[in-house]
PDB file of C-alpha atoms in Angstrom:
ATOM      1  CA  UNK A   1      39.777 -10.817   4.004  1.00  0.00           C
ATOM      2  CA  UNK A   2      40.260 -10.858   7.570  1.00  0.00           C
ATOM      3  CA  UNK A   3      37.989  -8.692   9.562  1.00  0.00           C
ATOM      4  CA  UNK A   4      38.834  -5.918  11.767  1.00  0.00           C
ATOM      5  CA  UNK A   5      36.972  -4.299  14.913  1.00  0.00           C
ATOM      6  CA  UNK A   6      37.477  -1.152  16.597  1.00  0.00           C
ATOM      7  CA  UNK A   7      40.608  -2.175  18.119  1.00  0.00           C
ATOM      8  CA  UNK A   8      42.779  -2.100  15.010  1.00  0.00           C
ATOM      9  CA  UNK A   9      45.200   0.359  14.595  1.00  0.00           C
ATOM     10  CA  UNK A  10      45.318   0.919  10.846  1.00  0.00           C
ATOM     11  CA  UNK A  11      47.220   4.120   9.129  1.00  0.00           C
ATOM     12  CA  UNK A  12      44.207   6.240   7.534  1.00  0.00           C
ATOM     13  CA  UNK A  13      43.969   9.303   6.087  1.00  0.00           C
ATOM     14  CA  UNK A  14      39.822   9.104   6.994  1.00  0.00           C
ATOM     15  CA  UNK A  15      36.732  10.933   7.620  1.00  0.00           C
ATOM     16  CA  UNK A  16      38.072  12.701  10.637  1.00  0.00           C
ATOM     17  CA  UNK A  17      35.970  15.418  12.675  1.00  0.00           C
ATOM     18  CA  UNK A  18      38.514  17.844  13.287  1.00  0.00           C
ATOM     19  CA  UNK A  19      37.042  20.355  16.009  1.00  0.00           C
ATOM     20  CA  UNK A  20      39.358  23.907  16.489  1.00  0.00           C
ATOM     21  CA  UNK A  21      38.517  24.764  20.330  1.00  0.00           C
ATOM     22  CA  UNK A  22      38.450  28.041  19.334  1.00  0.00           C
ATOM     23  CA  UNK A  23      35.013  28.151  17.741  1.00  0.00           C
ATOM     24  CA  UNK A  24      33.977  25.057  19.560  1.00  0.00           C
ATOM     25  CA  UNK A  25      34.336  26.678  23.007  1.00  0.00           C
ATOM     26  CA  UNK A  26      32.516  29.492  22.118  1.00  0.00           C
ATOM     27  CA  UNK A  27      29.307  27.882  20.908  1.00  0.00           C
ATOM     28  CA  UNK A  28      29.924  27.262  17.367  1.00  0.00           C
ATOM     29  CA  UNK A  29      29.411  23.115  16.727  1.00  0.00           C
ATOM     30  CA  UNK A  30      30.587  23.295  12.825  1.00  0.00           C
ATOM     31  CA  UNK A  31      32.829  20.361  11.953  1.00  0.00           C
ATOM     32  CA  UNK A  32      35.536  20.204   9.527  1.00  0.00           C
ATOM     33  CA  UNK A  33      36.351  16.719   7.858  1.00  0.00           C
ATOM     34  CA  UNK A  34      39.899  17.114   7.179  1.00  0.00           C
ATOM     35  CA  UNK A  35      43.252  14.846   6.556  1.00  0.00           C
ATOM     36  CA  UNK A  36      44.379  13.977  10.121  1.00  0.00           C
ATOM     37  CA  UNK A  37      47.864  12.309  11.137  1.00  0.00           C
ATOM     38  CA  UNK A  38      47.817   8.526  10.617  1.00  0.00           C
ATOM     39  CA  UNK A  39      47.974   6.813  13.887  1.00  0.00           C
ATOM     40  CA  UNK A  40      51.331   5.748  14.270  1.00  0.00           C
ATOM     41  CA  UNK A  41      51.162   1.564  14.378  1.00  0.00           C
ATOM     42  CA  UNK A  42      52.023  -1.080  12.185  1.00  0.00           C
ATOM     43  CA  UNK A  43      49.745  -3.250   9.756  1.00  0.00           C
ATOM     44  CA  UNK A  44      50.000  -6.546   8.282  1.00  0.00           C
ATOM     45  CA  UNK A  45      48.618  -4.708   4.885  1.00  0.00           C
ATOM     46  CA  UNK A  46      50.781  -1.669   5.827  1.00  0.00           C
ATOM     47  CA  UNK A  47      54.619  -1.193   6.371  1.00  0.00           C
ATOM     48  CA  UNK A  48      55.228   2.334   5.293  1.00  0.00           C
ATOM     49  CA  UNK A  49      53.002   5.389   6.328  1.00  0.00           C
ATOM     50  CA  UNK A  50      50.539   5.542   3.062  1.00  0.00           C
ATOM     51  CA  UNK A  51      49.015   8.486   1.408  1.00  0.00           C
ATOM     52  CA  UNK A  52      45.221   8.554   1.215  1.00  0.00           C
ATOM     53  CA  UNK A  53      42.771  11.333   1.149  1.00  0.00           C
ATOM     54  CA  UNK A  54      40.185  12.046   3.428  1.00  0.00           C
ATOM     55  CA  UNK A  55      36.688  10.101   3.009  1.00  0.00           C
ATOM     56  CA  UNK A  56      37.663   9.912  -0.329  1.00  0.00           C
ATOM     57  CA  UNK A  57      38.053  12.938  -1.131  1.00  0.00           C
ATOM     58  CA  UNK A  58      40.810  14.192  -4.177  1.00  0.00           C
ATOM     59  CA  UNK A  59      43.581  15.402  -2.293  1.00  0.00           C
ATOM     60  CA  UNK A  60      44.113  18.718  -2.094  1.00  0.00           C
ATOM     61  CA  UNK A  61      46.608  19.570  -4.666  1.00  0.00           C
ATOM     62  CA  UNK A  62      44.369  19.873  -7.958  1.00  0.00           C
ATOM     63  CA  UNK A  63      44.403  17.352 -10.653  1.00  0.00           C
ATOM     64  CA  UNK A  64      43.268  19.427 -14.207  1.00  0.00           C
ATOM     65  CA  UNK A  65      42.339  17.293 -16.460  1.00  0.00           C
ATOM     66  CA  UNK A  66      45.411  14.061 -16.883  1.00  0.00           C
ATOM     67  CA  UNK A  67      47.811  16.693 -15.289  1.00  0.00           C
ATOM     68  CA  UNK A  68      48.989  15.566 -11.833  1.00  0.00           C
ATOM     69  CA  UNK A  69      51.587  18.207 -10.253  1.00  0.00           C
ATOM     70  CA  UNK A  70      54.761  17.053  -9.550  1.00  0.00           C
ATOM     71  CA  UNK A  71      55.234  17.545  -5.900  1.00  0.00           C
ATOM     72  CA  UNK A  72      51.804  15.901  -5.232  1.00  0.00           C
ATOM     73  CA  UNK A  73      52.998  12.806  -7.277  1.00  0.00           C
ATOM     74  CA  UNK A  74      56.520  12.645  -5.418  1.00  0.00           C
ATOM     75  CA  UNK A  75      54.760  12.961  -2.533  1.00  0.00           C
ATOM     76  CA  UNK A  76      52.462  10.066  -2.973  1.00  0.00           C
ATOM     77  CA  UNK A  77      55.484   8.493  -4.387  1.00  0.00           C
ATOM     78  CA  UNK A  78      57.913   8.321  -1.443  1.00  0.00           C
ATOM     79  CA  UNK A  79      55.230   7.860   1.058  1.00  0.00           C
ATOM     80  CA  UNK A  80      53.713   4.663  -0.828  1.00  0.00           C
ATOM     81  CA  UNK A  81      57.070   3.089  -2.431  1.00  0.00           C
ATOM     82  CA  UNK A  82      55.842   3.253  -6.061  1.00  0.00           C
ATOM     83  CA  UNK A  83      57.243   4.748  -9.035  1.00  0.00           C
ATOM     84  CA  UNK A  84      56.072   8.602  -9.976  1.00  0.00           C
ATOM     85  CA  UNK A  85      54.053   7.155 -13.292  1.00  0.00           C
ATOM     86  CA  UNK A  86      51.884   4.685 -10.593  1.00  0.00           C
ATOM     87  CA  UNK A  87      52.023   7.804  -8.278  1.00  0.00           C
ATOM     88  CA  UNK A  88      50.571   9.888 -10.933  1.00  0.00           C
ATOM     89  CA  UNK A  89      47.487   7.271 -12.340  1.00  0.00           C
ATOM     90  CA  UNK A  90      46.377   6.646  -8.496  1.00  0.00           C
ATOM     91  CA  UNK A  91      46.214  10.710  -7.916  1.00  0.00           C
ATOM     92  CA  UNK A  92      44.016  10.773 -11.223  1.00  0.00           C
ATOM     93  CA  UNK A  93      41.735   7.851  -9.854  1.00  0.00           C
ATOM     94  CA  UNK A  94      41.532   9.253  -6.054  1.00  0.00           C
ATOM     95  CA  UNK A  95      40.166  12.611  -8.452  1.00  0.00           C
ATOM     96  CA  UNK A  96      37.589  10.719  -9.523  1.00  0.00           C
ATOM     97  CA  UNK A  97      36.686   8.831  -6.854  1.00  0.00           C
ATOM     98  CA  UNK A  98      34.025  11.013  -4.965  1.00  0.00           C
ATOM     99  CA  UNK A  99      30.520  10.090  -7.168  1.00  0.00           C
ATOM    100  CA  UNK A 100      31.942   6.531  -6.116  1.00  0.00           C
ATOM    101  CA  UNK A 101      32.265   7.538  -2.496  1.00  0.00           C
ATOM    102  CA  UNK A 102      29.465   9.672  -2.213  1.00  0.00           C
ATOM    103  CA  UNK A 103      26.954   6.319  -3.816  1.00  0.00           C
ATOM    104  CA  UNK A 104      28.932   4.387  -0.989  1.00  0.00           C
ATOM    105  CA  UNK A 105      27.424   6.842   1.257  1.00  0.00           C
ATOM    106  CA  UNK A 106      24.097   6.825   0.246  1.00  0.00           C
ATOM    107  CA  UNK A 107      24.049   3.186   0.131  1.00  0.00           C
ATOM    108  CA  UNK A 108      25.225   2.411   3.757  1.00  0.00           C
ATOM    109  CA  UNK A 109      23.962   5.699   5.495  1.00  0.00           C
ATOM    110  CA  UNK A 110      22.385   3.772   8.129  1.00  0.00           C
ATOM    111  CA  UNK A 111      25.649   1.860   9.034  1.00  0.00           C
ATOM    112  CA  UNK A 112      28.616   3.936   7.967  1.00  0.00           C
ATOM    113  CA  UNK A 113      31.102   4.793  10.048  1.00  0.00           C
ATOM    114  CA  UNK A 114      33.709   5.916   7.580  1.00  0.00           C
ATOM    115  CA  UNK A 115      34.823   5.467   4.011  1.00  0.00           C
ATOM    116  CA  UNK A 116      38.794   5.534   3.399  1.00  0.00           C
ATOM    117  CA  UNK A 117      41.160   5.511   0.730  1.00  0.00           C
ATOM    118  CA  UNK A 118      44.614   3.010   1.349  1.00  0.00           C
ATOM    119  CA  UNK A 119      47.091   3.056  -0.818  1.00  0.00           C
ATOM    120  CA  UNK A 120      48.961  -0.275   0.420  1.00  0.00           C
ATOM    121  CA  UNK A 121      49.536  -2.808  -0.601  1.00  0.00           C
ATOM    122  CA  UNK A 122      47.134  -1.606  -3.382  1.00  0.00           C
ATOM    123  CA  UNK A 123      44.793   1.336  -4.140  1.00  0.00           C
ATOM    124  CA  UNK A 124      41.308   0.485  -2.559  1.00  0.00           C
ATOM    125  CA  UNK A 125      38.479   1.967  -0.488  1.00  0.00           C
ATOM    126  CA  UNK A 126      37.529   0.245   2.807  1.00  0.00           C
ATOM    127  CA  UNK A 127      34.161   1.647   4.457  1.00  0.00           C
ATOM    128  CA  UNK A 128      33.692   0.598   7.960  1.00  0.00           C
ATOM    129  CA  UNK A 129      30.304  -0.009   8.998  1.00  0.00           C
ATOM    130  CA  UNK A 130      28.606  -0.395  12.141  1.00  0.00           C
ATOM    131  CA  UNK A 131      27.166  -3.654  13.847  1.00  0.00           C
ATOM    132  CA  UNK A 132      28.119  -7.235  12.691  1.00  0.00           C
ATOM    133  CA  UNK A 133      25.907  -7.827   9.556  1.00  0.00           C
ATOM    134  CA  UNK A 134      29.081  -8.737   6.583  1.00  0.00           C
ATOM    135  CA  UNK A 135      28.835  -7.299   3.178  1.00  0.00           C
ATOM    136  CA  UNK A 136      31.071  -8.908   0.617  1.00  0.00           C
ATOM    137  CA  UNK A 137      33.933  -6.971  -1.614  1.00  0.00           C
ATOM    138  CA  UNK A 138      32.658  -4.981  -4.455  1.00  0.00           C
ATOM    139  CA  UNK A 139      34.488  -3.264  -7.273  1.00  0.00           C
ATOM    140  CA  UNK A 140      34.384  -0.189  -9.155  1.00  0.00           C
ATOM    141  CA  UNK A 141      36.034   0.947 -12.540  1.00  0.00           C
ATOM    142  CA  UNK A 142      37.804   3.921 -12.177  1.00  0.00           C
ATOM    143  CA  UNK A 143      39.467   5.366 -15.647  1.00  0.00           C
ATOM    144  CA  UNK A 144      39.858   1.747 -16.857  1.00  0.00           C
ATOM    145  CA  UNK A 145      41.368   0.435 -13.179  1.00  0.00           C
ATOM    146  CA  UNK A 146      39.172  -1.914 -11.036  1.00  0.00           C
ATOM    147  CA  UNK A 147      39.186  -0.227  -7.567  1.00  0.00           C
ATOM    148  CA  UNK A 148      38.127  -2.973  -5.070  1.00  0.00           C
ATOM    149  CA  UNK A 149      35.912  -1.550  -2.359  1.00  0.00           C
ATOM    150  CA  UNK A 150      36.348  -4.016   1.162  1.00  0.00           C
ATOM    151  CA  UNK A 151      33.668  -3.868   3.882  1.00  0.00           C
ATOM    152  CA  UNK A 152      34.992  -3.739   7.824  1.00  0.00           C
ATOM    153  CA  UNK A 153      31.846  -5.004  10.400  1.00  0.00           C
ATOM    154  CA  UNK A 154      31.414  -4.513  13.452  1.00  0.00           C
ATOM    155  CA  UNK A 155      32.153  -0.860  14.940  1.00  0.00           C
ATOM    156  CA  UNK A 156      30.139   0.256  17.238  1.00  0.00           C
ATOM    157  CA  UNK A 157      29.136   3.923  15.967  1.00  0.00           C
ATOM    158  CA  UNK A 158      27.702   5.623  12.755  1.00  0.00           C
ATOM    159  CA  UNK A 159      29.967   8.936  11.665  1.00  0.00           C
ATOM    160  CA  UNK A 160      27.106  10.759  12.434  1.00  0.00           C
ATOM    161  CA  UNK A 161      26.850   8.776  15.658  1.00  0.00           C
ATOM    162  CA  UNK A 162      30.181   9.338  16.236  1.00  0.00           C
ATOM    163  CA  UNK A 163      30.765  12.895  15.320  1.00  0.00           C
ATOM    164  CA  UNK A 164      27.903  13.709  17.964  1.00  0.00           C
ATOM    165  CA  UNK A 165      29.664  12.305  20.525  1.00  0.00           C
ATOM    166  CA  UNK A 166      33.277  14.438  19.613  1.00  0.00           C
ATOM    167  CA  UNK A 167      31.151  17.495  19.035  1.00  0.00           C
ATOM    168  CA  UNK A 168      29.264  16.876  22.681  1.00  0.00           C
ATOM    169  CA  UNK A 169      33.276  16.658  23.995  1.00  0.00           C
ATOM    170  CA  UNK A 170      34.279  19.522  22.318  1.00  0.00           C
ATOM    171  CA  UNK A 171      32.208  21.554  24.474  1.00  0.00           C
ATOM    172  CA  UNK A 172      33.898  20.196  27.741  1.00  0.00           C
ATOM    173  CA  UNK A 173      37.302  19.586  26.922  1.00  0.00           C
ATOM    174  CA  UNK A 174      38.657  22.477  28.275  1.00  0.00           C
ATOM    175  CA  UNK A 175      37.343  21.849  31.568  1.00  0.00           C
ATOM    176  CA  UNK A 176      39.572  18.999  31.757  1.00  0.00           C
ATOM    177  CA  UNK A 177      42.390  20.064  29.701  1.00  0.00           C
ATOM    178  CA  UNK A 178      42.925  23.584  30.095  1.00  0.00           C
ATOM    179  CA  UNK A 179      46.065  23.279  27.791  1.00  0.00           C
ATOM    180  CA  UNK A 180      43.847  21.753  25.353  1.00  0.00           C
ATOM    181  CA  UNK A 181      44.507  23.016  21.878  1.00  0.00           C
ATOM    182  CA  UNK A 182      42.419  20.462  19.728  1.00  0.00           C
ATOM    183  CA  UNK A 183      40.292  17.877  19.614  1.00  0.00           C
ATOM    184  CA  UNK A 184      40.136  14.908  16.561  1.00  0.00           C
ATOM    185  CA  UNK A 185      37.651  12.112  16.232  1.00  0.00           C
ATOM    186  CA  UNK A 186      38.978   8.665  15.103  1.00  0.00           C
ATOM    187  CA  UNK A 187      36.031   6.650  14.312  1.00  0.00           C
ATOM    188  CA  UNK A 188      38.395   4.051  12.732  1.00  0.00           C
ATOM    189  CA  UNK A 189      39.776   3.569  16.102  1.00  0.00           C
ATOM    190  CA  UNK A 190      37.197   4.520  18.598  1.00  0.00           C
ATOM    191  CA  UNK A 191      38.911   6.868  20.388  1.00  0.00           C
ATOM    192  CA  UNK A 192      39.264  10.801  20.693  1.00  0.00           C
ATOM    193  CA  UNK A 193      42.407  12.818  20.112  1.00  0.00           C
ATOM    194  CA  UNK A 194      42.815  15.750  22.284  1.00  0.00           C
ATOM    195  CA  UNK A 195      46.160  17.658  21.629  1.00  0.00           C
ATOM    196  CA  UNK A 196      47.666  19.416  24.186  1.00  0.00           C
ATOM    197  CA  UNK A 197      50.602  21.835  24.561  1.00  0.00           C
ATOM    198  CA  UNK A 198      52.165  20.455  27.722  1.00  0.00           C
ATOM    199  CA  UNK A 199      54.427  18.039  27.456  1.00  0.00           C
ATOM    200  CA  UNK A 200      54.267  15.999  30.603  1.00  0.00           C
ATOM    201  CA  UNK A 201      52.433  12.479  29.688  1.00  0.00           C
ATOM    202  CA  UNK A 202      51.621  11.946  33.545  1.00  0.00           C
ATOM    203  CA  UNK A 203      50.163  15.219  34.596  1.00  0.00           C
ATOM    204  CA  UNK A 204      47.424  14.607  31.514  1.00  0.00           C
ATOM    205  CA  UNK A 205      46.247  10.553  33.214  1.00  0.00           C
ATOM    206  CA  UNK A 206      43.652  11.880  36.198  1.00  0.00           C
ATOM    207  CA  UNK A 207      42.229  14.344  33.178  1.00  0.00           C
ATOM    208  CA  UNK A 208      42.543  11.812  30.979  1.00  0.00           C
ATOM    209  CA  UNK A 209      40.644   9.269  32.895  1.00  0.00           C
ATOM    210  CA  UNK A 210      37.615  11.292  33.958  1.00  0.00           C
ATOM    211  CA  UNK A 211      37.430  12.608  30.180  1.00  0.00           C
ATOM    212  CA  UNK A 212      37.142   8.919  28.773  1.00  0.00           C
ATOM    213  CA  UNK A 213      34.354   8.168  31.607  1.00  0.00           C
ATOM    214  CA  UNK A 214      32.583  11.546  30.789  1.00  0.00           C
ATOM    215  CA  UNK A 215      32.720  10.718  27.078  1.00  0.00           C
ATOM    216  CA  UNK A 216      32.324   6.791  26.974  1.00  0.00           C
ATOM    217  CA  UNK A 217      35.165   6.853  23.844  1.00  0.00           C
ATOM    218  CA  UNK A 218      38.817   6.285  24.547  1.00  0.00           C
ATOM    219  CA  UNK A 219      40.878   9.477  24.914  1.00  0.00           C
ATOM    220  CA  UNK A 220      44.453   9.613  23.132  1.00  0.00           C
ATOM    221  CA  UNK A 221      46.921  12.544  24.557  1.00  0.00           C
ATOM    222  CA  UNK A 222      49.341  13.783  22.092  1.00  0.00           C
ATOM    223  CA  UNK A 223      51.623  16.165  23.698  1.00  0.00           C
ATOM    224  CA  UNK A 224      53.024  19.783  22.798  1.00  0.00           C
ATOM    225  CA  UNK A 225      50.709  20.591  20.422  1.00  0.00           C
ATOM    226  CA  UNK A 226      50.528  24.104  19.076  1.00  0.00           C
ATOM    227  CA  UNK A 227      47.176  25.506  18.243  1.00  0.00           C
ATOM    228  CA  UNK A 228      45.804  25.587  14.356  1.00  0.00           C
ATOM    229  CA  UNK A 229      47.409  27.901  12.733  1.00  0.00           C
ATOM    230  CA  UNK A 230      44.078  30.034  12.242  1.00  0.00           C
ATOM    231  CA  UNK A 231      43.240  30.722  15.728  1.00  0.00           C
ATOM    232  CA  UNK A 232      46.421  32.076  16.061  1.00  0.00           C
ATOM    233  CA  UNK A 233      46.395  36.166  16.195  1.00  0.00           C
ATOM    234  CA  UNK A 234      48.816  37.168  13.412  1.00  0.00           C
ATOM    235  CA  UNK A 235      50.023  40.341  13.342  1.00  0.00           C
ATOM    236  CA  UNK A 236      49.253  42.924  10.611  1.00  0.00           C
TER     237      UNK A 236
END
């Protein structure tokens, strides 16, 4: 399997630390892991945008039992180019996936800088670790399926490394963006998302600059943003 550093731009559904200014900027350092947009570049492995959950997690329609609903498995369907009954069996593996993940974890906690779940061109787990020491493919049987795990050397942070470092930006992003609505951590990709709601791409390059040599990390800019919809004040 060919190898890829911090430079590749995959499409992952990942561990992401997903920071809402609005708790971040007043003190509070909590981090959600949620399902973030895939970034949006091609793959030899990957033509079509796939559907994965986050860190391997089960996604967040709920599977009871062998009962997969039907807008989660069309879903899954369109966005990975399979038919609903191989939609259906993947969503009841990715349930069961987590004691597998969570062993992963434990295993590589040292090294780990995230665990995902790709769909294309086959259902398997890649965990990206840090520094250049290879691990060879393992597998895993999942409800009678062999779920190949694949190993990706050589980034350059931990999660927990990494999730430090968004956290510490968090805390300062709005002194260089103050349109600034959110901030994402790609560990996958080494870089920092910070959503704005301006729309001007040039306006955002001085602030962008001085944030990416405050930071050490890449910054991505992705324009006219709105903020989460829970820091929004909704009328009663």
């Amino acid at each position: 399997m060919a190898r890829h550093g911090i430079g590749t731009s995959m499409q992952r559904a990942i561990i992401l630390v997903v920071i809402a200014l609005g708790s971040a900027c007043s003190g509070n350092q909590d981090q959600r892991v949620e399902e973030g947009s895939p970034a949006p570049a091609a793959n030899a492995r990957s033509g079509a945008e796939p559907s994965r959950a986050p860190g391997g997690m089960p996604r967040s329609a709920p599977v009871l039992g062998d009962d997969v609903p039907d807008v989660e498995a069309s879903a899954y369907m369109e966005a990975n180019g399979v038919s609903l009954e191989v939609a259906k069996e993947r969503l009841l593996i990715e349930s069961e996936l987590l004691p597998h993940v969570q062993d992963l974890r434990e295993r590589y906690r040292e090294r780990m800088a995230f665990i995902s779940i790709e769909s294309i061109p086959y259902q398997h787990l890649v965990v990206g670790l840090k520094g250049p020491a290879m691990e060879p493919a393992q597998h895993i049987s999942v409800r009678g399926t062999d779920v190949r795990v694949e190993f990706e050397e050589g980034y350059p942070y931990t999660a927990r490394e990494f999730s430090d470092i968004v956290s510490r930006a968090s805390l300062r992003v709005l002194e260089f963006f103050p349109d600034a609505t959110g901030l994402a951590g790609r560990p996958e990709l080494g870089l920092i998302e910070v959503m704005v709601s301006g729309t001007d791409e040039l306006s955002h390059v001085p602030a962008k600059e001085a944030f990416e040599a405050m930071t050490g990390v890449e910054i991505k800019i992705l324009l006219g943003r709105s903020p989460p919809r829970n820091l929004i004040d909704i009328p009663h």
